Short mmCIF file of C-alpha atoms (C1' of nucleotides) in Angstrom, two decimals:
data_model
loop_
_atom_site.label_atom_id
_atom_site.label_comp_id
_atom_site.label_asym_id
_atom_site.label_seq_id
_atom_site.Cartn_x
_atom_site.Cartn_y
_atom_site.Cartn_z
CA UNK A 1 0.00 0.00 0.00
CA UNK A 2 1.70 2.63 -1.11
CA UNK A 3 0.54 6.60 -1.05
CA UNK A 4 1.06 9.10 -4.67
CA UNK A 5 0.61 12.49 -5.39
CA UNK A 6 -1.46 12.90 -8.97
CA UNK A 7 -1.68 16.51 -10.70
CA UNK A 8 -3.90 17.90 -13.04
CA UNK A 9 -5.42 21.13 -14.29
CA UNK A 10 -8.51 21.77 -12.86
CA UNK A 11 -9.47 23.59 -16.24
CA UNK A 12 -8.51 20.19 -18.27
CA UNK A 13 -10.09 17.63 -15.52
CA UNK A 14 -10.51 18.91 -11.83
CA UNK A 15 -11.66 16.86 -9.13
CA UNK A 16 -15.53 18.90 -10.13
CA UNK A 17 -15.48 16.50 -13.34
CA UNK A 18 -14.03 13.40 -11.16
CA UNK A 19 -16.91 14.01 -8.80
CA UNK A 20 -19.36 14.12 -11.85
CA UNK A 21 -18.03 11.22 -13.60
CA UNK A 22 -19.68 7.56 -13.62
CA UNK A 23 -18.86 5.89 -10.25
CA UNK A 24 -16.62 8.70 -9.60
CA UNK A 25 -14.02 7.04 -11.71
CA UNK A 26 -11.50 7.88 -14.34
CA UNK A 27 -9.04 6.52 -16.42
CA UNK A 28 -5.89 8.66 -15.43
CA UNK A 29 -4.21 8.67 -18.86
CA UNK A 30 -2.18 10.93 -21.12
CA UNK A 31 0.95 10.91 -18.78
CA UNK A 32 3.61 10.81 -21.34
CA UNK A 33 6.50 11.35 -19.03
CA UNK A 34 8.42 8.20 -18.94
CA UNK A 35 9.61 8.48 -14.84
CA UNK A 36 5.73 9.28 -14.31
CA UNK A 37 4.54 6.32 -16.41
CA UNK A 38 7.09 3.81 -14.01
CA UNK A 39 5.44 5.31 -11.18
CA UNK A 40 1.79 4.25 -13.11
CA UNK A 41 3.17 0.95 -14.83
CA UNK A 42 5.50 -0.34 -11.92
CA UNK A 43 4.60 1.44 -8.83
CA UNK A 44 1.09 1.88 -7.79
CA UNK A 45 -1.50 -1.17 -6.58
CA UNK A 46 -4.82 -1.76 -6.57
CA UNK A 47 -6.00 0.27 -2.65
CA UNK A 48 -3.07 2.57 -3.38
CA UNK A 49 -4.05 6.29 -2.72
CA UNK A 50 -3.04 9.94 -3.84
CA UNK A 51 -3.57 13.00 -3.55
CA UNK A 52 -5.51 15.20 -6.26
CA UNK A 53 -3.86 18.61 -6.96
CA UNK A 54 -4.65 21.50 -9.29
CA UNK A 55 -1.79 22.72 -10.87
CA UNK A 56 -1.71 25.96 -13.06
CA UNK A 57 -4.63 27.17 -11.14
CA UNK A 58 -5.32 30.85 -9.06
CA UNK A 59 -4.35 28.77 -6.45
CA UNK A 60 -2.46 25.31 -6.86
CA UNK A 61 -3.68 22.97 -3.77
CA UNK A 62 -4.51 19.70 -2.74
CA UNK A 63 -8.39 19.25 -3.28
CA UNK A 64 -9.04 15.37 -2.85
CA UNK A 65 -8.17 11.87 -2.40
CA UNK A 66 -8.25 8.94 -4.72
CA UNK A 67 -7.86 5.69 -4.53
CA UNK A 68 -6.43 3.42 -7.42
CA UNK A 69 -9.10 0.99 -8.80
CA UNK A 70 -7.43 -0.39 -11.04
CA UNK A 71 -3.84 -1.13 -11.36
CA UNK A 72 -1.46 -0.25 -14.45
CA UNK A 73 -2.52 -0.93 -18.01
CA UNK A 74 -1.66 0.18 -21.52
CA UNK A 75 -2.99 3.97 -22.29
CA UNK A 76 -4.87 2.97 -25.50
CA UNK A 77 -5.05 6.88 -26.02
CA UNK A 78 -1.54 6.66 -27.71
CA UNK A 79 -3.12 4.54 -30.20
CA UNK A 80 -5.66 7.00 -31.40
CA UNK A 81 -4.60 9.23 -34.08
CA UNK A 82 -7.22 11.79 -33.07
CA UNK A 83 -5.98 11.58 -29.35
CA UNK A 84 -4.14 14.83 -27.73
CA UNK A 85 -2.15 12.13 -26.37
CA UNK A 86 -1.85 9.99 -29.58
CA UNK A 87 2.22 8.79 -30.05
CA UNK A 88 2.49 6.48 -32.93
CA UNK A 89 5.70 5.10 -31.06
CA UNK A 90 3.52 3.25 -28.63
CA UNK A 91 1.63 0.44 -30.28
CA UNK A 92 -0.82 -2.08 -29.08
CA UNK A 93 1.69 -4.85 -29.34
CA UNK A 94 4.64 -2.82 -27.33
CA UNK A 95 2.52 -0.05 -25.43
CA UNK A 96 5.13 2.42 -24.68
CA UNK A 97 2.67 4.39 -21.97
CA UNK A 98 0.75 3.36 -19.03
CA UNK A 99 -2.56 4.22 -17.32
CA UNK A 100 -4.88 3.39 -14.02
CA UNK A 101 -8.31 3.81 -13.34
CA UNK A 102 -8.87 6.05 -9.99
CA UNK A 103 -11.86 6.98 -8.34
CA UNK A 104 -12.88 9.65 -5.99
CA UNK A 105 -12.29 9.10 -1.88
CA UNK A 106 -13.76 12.18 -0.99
CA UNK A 107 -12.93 15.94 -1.39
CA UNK A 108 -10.50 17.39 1.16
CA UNK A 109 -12.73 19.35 3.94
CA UNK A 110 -10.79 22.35 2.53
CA UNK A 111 -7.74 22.98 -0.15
CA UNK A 112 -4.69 22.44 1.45
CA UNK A 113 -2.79 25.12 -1.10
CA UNK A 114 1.09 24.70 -2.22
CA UNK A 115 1.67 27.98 -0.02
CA UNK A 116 0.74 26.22 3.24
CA UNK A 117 2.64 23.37 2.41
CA UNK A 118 5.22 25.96 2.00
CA UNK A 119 5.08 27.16 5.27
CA UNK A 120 5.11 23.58 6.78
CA UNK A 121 7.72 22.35 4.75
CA UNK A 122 9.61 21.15 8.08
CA UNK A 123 6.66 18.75 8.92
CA UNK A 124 6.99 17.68 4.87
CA UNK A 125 10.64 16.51 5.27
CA UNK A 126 12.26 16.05 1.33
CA UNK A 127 8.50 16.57 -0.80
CA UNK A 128 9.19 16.34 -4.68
CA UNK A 129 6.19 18.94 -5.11
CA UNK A 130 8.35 21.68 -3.13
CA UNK A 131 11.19 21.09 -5.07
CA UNK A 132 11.99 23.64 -7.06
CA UNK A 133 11.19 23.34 -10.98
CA UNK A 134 9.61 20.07 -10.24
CA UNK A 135 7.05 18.74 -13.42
CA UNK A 136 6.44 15.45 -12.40
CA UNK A 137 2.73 14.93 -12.38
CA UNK A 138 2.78 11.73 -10.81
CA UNK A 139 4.88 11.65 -7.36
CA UNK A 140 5.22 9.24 -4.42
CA UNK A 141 4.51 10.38 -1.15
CA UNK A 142 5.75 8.71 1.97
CA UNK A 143 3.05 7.47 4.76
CA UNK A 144 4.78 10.35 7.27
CA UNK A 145 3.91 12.95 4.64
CA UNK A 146 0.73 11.75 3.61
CA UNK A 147 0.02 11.98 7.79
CA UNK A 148 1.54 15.61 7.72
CA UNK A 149 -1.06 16.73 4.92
CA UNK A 150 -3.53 15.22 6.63
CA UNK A 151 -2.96 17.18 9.54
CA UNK A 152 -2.88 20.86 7.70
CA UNK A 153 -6.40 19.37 6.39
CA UNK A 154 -7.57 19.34 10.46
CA UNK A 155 -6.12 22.14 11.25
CA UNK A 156 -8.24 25.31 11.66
CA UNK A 157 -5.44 27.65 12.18
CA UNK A 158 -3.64 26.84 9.31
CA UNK A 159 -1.05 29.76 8.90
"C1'" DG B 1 2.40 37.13 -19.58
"C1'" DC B 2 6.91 35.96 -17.80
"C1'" DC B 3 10.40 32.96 -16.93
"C1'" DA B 4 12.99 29.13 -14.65
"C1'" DA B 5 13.48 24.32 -14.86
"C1'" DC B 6 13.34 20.30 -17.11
"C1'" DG B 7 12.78 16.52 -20.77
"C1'" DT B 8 13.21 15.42 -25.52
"C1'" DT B 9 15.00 15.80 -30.08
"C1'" DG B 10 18.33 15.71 -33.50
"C1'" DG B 11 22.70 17.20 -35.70
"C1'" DC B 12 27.29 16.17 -35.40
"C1'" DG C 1 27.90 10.46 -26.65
"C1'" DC C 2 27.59 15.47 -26.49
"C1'" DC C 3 25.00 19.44 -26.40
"C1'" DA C 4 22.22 23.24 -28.37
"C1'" DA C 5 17.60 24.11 -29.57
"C1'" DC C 6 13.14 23.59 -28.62
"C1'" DG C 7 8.68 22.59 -26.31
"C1'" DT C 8 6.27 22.02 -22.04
"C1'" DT C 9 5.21 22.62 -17.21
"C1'" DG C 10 3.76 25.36 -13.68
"C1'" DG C 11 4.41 28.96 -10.12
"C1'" DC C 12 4.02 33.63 -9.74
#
DNA sequence: GCCAACGTTGGC
DNA sequence: GCCAACGTTGGC
């Protein structure tokens, strides 16, 4: 059981449309990154859960959790010439990019934004999302952190 | 809109 | 194998 950190634009698919979607479940698919597709292919099992983040939004936070329904598979996406994600490298027969179906714990009780987990970064220990110029939209979070963000979420005075 | 950071591409 | 050019990400 192992804890993840997924990110997407809330303008592209925010945790809104997750809520909205059938059984509150979506194929999490387009990553095209190969160390975020190991993380997707290799890493995460079924009961696995993340965090959902916003990125490129007013105010980049943590909004949910998610829990991994079903465990790596080929992205067929790559396949489709009239994907946004289409790669003709990646074939049915050698799949060069990996997907798994989440679906929707619950919304955090509030955002926990990237500024507060600024300000707590002590509590955070090494996080990959306060590194500077990090990209990586898929990220593994350890069970202390996971704990730590948990905590901001309970916390009333949180600054 | 700006820009830093990073990954990928492709010439050599 | 090196590295410059380029495209993308994402915070601000």
């Amino acid at each position: 059981m192992n804890y993840w950190l997924l990110k997407t634009e809330p303008t592209v698919f925010g945790v809104a449309d997750l809520e909205a979607a059938p059984n509150r479940t979506t194929p999490w698919e387009g990553v095209r990154n190969y160390q975020a597709r190991n993380f997707l292919r290799d890493g995460m099992g079924l009961g696995d859960q993340a965090f959902f983040y916003h990125s490129g939004a007013a105010r980049p936070a943590i909004v949910g959790i998610v829990e991994v329904v079903c465990a790596g598979y080929p992205d067929e996406t790559a396949f489709d010439p009239d994907s946004r994600y289409h790669d003709p490298a990646s074939t049915p027969a050698h799949p060069r990019w990996y997907r798994v179906d989440v679906r929707l714990v619950r919304r955090l009780r509030r955002e926990v934004t990237l500024a507060e987990l600024r300000r707590h970064a002590e509590a955070l220990g090494d996080f990959p999302l306060l590194r500077r110029g990090n990209r990586l939209s898929v990220l593994p979070v350890t069970a202390a952190q996971w704990s730590a963000i948990l905590a901001r979420e309970a916390d009333s005075d949180h600054h």
